[in-house]
mmCIF file of C-alpha atoms and ligand atoms in Angstrom:
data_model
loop_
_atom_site.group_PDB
_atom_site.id
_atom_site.type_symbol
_atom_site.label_atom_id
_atom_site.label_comp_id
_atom_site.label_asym_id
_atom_site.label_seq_id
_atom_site.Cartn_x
_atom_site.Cartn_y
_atom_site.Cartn_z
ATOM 1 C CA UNK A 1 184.923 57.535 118.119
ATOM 2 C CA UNK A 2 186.992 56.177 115.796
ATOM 3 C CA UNK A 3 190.345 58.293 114.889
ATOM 4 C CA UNK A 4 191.409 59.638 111.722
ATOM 5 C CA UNK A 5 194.099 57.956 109.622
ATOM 6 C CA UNK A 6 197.361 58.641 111.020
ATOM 7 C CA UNK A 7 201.292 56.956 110.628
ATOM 8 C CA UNK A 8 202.619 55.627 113.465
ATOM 9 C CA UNK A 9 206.686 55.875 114.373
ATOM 10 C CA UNK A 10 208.390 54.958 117.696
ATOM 11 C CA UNK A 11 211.038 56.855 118.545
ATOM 12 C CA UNK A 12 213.745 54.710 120.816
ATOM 13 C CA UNK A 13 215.869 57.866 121.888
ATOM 14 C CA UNK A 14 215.928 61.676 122.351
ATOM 15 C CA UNK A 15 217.480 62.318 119.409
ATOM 16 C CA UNK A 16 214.783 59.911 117.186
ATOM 17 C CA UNK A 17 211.875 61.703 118.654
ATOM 18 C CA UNK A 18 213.515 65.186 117.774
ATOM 19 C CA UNK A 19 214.407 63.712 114.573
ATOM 20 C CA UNK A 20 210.674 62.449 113.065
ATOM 21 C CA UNK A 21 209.704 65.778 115.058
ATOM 22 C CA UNK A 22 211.865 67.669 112.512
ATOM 23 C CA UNK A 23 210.774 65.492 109.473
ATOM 24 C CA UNK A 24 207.077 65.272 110.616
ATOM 25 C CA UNK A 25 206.850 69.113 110.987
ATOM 26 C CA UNK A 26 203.192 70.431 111.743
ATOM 27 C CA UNK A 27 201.697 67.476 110.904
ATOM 28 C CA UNK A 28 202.958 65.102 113.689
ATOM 29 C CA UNK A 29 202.845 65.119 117.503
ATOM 30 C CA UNK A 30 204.497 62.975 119.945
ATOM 31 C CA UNK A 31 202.597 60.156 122.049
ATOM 32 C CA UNK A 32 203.134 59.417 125.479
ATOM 33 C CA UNK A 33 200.842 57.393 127.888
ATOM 34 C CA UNK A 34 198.153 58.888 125.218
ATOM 35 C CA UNK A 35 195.812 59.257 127.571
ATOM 36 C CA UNK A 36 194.925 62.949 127.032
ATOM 37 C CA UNK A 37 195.638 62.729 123.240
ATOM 38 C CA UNK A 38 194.106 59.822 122.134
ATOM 39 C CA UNK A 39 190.615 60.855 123.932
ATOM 40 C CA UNK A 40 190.904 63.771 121.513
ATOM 41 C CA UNK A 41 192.199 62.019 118.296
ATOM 42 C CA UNK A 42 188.748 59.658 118.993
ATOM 43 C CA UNK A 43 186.995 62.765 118.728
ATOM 44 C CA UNK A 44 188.842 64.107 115.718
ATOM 45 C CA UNK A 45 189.333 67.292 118.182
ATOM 46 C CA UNK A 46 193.446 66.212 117.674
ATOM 47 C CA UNK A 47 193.975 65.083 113.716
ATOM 48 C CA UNK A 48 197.748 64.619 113.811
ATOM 49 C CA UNK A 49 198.821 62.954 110.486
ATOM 50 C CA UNK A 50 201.831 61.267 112.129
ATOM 51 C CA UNK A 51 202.315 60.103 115.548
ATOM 52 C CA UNK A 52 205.654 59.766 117.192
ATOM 53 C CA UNK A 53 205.607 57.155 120.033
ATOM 54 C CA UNK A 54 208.148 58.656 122.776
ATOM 55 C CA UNK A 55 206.294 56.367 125.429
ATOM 56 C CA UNK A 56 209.504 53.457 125.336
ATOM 57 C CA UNK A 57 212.564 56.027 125.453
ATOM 58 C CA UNK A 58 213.424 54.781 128.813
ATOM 59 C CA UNK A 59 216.594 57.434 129.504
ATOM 60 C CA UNK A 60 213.179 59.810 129.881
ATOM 61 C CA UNK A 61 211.697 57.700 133.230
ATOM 62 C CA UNK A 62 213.625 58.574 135.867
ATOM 63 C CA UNK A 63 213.490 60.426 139.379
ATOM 64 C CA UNK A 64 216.651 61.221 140.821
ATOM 65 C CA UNK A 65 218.405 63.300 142.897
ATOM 66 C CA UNK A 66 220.652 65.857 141.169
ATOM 67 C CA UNK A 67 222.207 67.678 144.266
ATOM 68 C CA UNK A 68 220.783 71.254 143.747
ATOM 69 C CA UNK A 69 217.372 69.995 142.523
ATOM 70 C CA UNK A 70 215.175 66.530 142.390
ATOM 71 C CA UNK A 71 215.386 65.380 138.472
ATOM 72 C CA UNK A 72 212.277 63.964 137.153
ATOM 73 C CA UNK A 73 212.211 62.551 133.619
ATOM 74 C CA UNK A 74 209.056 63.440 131.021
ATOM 75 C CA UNK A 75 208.016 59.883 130.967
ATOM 76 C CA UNK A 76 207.991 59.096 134.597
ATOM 77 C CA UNK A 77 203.919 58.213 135.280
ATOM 78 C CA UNK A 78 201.895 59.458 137.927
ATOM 79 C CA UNK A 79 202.078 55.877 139.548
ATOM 80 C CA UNK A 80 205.712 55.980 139.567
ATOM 81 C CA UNK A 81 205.738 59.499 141.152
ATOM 82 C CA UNK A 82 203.143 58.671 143.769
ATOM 83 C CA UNK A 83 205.513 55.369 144.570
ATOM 84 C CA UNK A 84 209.033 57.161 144.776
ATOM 85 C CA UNK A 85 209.787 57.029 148.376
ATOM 86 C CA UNK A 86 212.453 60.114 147.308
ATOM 87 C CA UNK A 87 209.183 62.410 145.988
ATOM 88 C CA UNK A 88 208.002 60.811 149.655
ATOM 89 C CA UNK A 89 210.552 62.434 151.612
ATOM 90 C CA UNK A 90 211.960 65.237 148.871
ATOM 91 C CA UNK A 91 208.578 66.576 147.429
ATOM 92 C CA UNK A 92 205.420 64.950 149.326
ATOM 93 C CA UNK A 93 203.286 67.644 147.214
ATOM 94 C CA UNK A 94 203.554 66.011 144.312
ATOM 95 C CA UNK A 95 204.081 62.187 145.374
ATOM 96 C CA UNK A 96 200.878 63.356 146.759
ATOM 97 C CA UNK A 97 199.557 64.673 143.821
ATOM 98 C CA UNK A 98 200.473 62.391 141.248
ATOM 99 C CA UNK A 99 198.182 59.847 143.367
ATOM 100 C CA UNK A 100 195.151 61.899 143.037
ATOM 101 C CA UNK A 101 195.083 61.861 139.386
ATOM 102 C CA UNK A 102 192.341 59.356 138.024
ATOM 103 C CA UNK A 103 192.042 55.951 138.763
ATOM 104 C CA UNK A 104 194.888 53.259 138.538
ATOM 105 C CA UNK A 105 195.227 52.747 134.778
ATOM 106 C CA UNK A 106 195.253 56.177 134.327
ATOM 107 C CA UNK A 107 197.514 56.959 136.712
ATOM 108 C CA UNK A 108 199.678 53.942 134.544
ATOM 109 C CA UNK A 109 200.007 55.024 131.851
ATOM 110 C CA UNK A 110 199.748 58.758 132.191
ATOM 111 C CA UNK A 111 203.071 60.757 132.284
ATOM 112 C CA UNK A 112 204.451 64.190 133.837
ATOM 113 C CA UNK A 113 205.245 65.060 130.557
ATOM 114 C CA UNK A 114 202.289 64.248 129.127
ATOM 115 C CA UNK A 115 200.534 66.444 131.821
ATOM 116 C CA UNK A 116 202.439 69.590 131.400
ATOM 117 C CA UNK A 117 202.604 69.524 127.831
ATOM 118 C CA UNK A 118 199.068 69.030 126.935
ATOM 119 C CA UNK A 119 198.300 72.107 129.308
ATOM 120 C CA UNK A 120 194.538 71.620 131.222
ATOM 121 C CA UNK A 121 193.441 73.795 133.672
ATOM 122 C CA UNK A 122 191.674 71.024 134.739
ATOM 123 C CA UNK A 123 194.883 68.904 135.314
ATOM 124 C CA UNK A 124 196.282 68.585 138.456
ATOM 125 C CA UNK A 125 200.192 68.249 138.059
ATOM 126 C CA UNK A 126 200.450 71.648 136.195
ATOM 127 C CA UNK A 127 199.642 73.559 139.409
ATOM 128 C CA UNK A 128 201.693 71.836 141.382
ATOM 129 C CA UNK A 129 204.672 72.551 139.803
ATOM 130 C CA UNK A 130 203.455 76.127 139.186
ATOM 131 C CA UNK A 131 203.511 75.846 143.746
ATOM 132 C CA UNK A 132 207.075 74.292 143.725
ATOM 133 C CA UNK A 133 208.240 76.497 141.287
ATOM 134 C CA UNK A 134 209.698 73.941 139.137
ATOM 135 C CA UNK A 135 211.798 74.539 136.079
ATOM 136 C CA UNK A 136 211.116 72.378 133.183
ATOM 137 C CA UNK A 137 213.938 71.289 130.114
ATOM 138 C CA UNK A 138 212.806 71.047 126.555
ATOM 139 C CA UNK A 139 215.022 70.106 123.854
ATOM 140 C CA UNK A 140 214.379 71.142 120.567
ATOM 141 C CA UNK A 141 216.855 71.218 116.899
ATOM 142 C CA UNK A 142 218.612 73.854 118.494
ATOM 143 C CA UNK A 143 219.286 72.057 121.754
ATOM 144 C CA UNK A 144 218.051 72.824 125.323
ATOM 145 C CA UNK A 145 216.355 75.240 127.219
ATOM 146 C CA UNK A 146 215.008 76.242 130.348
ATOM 147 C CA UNK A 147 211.469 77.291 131.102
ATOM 148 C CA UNK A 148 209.942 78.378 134.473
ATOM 149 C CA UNK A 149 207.046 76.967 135.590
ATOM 150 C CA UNK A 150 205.523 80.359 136.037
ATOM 151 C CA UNK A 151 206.584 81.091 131.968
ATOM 152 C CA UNK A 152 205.415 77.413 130.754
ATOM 153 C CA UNK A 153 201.566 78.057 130.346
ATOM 154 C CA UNK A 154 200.368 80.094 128.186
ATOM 155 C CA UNK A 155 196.440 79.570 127.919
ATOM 156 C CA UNK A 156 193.885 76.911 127.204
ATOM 157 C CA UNK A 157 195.903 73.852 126.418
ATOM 158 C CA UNK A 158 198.855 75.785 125.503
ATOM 159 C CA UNK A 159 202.467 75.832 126.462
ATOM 160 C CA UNK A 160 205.750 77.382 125.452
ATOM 161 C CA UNK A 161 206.724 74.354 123.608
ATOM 162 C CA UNK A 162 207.854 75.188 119.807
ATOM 163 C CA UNK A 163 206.389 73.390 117.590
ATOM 164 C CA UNK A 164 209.071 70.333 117.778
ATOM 165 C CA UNK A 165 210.186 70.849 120.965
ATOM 166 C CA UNK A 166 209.948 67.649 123.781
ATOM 167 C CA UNK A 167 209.517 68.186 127.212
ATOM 168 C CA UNK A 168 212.228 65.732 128.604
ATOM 169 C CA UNK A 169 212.792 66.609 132.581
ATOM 170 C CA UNK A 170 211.222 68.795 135.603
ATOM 171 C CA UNK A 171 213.544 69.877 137.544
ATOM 172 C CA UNK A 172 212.368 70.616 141.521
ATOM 173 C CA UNK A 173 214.287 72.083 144.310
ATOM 174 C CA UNK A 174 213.904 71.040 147.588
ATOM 175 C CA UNK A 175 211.193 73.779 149.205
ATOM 176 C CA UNK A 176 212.712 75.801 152.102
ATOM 177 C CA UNK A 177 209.523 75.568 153.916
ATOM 178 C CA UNK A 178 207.928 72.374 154.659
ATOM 179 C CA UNK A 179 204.401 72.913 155.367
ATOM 180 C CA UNK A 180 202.097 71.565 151.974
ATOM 181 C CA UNK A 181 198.844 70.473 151.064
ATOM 182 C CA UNK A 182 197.106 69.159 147.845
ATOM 183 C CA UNK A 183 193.113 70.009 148.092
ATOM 184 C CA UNK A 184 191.006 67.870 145.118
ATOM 185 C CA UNK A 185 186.774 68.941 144.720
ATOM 186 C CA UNK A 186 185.452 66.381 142.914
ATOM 187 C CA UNK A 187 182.115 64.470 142.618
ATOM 188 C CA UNK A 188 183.647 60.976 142.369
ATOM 189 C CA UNK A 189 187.190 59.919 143.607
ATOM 190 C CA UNK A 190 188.299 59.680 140.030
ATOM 191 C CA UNK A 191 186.851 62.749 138.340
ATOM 192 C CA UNK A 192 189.030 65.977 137.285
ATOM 193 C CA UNK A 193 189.186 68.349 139.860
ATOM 194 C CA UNK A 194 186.252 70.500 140.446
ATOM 195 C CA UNK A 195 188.846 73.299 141.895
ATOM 196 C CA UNK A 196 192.088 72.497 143.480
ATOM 197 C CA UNK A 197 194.968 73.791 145.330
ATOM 198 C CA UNK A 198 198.748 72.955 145.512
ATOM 199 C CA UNK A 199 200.004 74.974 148.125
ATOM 200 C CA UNK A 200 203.786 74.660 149.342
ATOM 201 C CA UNK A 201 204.914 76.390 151.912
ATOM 202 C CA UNK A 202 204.126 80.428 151.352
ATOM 203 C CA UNK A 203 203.290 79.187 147.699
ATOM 204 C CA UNK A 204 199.442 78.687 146.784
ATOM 205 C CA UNK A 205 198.074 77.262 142.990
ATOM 206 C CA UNK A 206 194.796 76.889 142.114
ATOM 207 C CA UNK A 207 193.748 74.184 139.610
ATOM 208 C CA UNK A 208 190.518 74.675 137.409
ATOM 209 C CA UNK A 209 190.197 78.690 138.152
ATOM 210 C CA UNK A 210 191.396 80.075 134.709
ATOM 211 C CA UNK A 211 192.610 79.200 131.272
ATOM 212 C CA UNK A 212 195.625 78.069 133.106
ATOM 213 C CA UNK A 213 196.528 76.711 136.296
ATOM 214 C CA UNK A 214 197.021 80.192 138.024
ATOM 215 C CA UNK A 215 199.387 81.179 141.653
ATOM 216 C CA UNK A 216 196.400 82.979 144.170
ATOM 217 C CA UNK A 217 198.785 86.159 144.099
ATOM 218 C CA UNK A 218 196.656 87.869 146.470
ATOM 219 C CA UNK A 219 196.682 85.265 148.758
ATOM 220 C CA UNK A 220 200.377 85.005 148.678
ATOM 221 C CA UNK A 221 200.370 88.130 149.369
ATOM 222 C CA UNK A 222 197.872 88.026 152.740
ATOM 223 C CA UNK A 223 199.883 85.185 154.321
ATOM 224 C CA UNK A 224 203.136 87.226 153.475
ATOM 225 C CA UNK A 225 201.539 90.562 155.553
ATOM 226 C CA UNK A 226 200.705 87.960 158.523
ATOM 227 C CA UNK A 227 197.119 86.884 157.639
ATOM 228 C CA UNK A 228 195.747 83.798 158.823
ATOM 229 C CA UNK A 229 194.528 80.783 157.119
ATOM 230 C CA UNK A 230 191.052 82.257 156.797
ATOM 231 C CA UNK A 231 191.666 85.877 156.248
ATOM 232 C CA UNK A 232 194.179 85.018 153.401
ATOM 233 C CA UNK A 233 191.798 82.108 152.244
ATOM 234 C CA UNK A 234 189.054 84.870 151.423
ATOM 235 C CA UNK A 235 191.493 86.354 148.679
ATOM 236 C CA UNK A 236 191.392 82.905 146.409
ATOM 237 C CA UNK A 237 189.196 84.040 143.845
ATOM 238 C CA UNK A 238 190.932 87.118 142.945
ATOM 239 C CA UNK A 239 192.791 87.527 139.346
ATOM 240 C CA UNK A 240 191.086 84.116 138.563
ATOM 241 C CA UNK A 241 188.427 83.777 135.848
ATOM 242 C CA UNK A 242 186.825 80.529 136.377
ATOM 243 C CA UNK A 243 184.780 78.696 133.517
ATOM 244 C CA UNK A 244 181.123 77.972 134.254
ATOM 245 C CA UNK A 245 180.222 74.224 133.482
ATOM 246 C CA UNK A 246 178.096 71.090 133.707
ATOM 247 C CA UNK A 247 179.915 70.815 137.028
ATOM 248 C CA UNK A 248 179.799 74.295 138.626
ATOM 249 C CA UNK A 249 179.177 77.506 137.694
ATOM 250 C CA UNK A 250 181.582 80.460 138.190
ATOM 251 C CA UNK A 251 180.509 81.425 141.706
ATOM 252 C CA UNK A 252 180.498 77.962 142.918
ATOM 253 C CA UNK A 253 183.680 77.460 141.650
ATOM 254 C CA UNK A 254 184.909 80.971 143.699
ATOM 255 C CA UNK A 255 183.586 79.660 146.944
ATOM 256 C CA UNK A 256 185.333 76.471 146.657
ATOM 257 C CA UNK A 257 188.370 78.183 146.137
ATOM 258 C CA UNK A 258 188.201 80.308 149.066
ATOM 259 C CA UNK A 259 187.288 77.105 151.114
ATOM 260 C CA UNK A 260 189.745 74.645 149.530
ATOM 261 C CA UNK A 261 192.348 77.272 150.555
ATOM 262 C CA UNK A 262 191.630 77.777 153.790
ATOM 263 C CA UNK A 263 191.582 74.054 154.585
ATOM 264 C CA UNK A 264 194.994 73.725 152.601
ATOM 265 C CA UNK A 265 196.704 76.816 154.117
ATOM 266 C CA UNK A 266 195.153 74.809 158.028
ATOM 267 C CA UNK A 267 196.611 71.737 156.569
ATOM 268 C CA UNK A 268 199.988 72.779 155.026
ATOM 269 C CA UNK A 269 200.597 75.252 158.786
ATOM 270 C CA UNK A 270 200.031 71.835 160.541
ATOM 271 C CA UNK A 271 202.886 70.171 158.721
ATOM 272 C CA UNK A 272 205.435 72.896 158.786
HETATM 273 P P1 LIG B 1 199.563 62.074 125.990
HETATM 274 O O1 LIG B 1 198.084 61.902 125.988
HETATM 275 O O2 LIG B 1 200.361 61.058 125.297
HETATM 276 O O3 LIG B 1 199.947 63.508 125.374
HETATM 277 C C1 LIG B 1 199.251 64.678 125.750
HETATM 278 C C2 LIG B 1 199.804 65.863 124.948
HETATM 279 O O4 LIG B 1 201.122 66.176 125.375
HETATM 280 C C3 LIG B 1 199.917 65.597 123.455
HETATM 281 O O5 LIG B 1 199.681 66.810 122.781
HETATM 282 C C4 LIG B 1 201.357 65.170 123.253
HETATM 283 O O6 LIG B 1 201.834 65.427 121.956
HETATM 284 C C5 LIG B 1 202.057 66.019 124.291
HETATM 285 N N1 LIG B 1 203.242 65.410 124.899
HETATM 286 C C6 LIG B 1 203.274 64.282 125.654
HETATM 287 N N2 LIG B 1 204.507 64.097 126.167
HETATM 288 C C7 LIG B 1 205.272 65.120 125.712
HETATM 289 C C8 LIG B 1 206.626 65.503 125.900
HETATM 290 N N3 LIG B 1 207.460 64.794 126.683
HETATM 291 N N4 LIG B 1 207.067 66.629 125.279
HETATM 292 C C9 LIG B 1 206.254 67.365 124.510
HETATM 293 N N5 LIG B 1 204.946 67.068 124.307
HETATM 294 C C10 LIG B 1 204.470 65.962 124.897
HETATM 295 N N6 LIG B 1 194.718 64.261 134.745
HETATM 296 C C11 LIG B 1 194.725 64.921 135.923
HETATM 297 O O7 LIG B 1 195.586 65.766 136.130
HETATM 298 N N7 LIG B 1 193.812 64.646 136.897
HETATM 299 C C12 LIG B 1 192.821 63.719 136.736
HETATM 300 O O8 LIG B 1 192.035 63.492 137.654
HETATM 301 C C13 LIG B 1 192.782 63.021 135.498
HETATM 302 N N8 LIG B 1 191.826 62.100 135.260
HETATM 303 C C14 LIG B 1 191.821 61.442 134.079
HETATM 304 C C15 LIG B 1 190.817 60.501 133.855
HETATM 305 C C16 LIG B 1 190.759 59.830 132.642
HETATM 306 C C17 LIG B 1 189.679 58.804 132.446
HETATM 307 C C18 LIG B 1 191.729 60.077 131.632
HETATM 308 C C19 LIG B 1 191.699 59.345 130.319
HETATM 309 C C20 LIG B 1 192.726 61.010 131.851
HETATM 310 C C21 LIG B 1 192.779 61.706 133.068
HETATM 311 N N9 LIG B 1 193.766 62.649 133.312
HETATM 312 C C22 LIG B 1 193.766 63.329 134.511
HETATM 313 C C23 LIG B 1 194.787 62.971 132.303
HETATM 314 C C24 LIG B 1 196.015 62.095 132.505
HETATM 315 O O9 LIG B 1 196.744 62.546 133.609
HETATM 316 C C25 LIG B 1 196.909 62.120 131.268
HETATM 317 O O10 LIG B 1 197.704 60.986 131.349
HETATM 318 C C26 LIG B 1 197.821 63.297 131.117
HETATM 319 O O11 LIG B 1 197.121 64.510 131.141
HETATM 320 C C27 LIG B 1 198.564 63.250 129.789
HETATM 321 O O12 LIG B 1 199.664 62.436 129.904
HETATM 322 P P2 LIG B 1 199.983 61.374 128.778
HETATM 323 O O13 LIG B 1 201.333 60.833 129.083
HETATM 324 O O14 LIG B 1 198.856 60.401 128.722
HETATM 325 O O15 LIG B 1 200.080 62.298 127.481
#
């Protein structure tokens, strides 16, 4: 439980955290609200030699509105997010959201970035940015780029971050169909999700059903051909390979899925 020996350098700008990035090379990672990352240094699972504290760059906490798109900075935490009465009115989905994660201290100190980068299935921000088709900015030696949500993860706690590269804003734009709902299975109020679903509008995301946080294509698809909640619903498991766990096996997990969408798909319908 006790980490391995690591150097510890705060970064009080972009361009300081890309810097010590550059310098640290594969031996250093940046630290956020460290609650994914330090969990995992504890268990020597994460051994970075140097850690980069990003956590007080404050020109990374932000949520704005940027015209085309809602601007949300890395570092904003899930309290913040579940606060913003703009996410309130903008984006309910993931003011929504961002209030389901954990418990209060977690919700604290945890950030968007943080959430996206470190890449769980189990997580529940990653899927519903994967429903709102966000695009997310990452800023590397060479500069910026771009990434789609849909292009962002990769597999088991893996993104298309280069090695170096900080995730510094999400960028949303305002859905064109209003209807959304944020399903959560879980045994207590403050455990991971069991199975999720983000759905937004004709947009549906399952959390915990895969390596990544996956879209229910064939669902999309059922809704799109005039199926109903329930017909569409029965679609949720395919394409998805769900892990088998202390929690729930795979087939558990698949029936959840096809409930937890038909309850969002009622849900989101009944606040178009
Ligand atoms: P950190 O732990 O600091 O970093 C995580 C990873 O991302 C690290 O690899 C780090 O190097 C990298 N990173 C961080 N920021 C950036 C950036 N801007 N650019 C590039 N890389 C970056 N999550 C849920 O979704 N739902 C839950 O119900 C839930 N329950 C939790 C319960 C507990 C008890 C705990 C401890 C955590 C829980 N979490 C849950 C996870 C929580 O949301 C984390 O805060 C979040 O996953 C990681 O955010 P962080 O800011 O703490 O990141």
């Amino acid at each position: 439980m006790i980490p391995a020996p690591f150097t510890y350098k705060r970064a009080s700008s972009v361009d300081e955290a890309l810097q010590l990035a550059a310098q640290g090379g594969d031996d250093a990672k940046f630290l956020a609200g460290g609650h994914s990352l330090l969990p995992l240094m504890k268990l020597r699972l994460a051994v970075p030699e140097i850690l980069i504290d990003i956590g007080r760059i404050g020109e990374l906490r932000y949520i704005r509105d940027d015209g085309s798109h809602i601007a949300v900075g890395a570092l904003t935490s899930h309290d913040e997010m579940a606060r913003s009465g703009l996410l309130g009115s903008e984006l309910p989905l993931l003011a929504h959201a961002a209030g389901q994660v954990g418990d209060p201290q977690v919700r604290h100190r945890g950030t968007i970035g943080g959430s996206l980068a470190h890449a769980d299935p189990a997580a529940d921000l990653p899927a519903v940015i994967l429903a709102l088709d966000a695009t997310l900015v990452a800023s590397g030696p060479s500069g910026s780029r771009e990434i789609a949500a849909g292009e962002f993860f990769r597999g088991l706690f893996e993104s298309a971050l280069r090695p170096g590269e900080l995730l510094t804003e999400i960028r949303i734009r305002r859905p064109q169909a209003a209807g959304w709902s944020f399903q959560k299975f879980t045994k207590r109020a403050i455990d991971w999700a069991i199975v999720g679903v983000a759905v937004q509008g004709g947009s549906v995301a399952l959390v915990n059903m895969g390596p990544t946080p996956l879209r229910a294509s064939a669902v999309e698809r059922a809704m799109s051909s005039g199926a109903g909640p329930r017909d569409a619903a029965a679609h949720a498991a395919e394409g998805s390979s769900p892990p088998g766990d202390i929690n729930a096996g795979r087939g558990y997990r698949e029936h959840l899925a096809r409930v937890l969408v038909a309850r969002a798909l009622e849900e989101s319908r009944s606040r178009a």
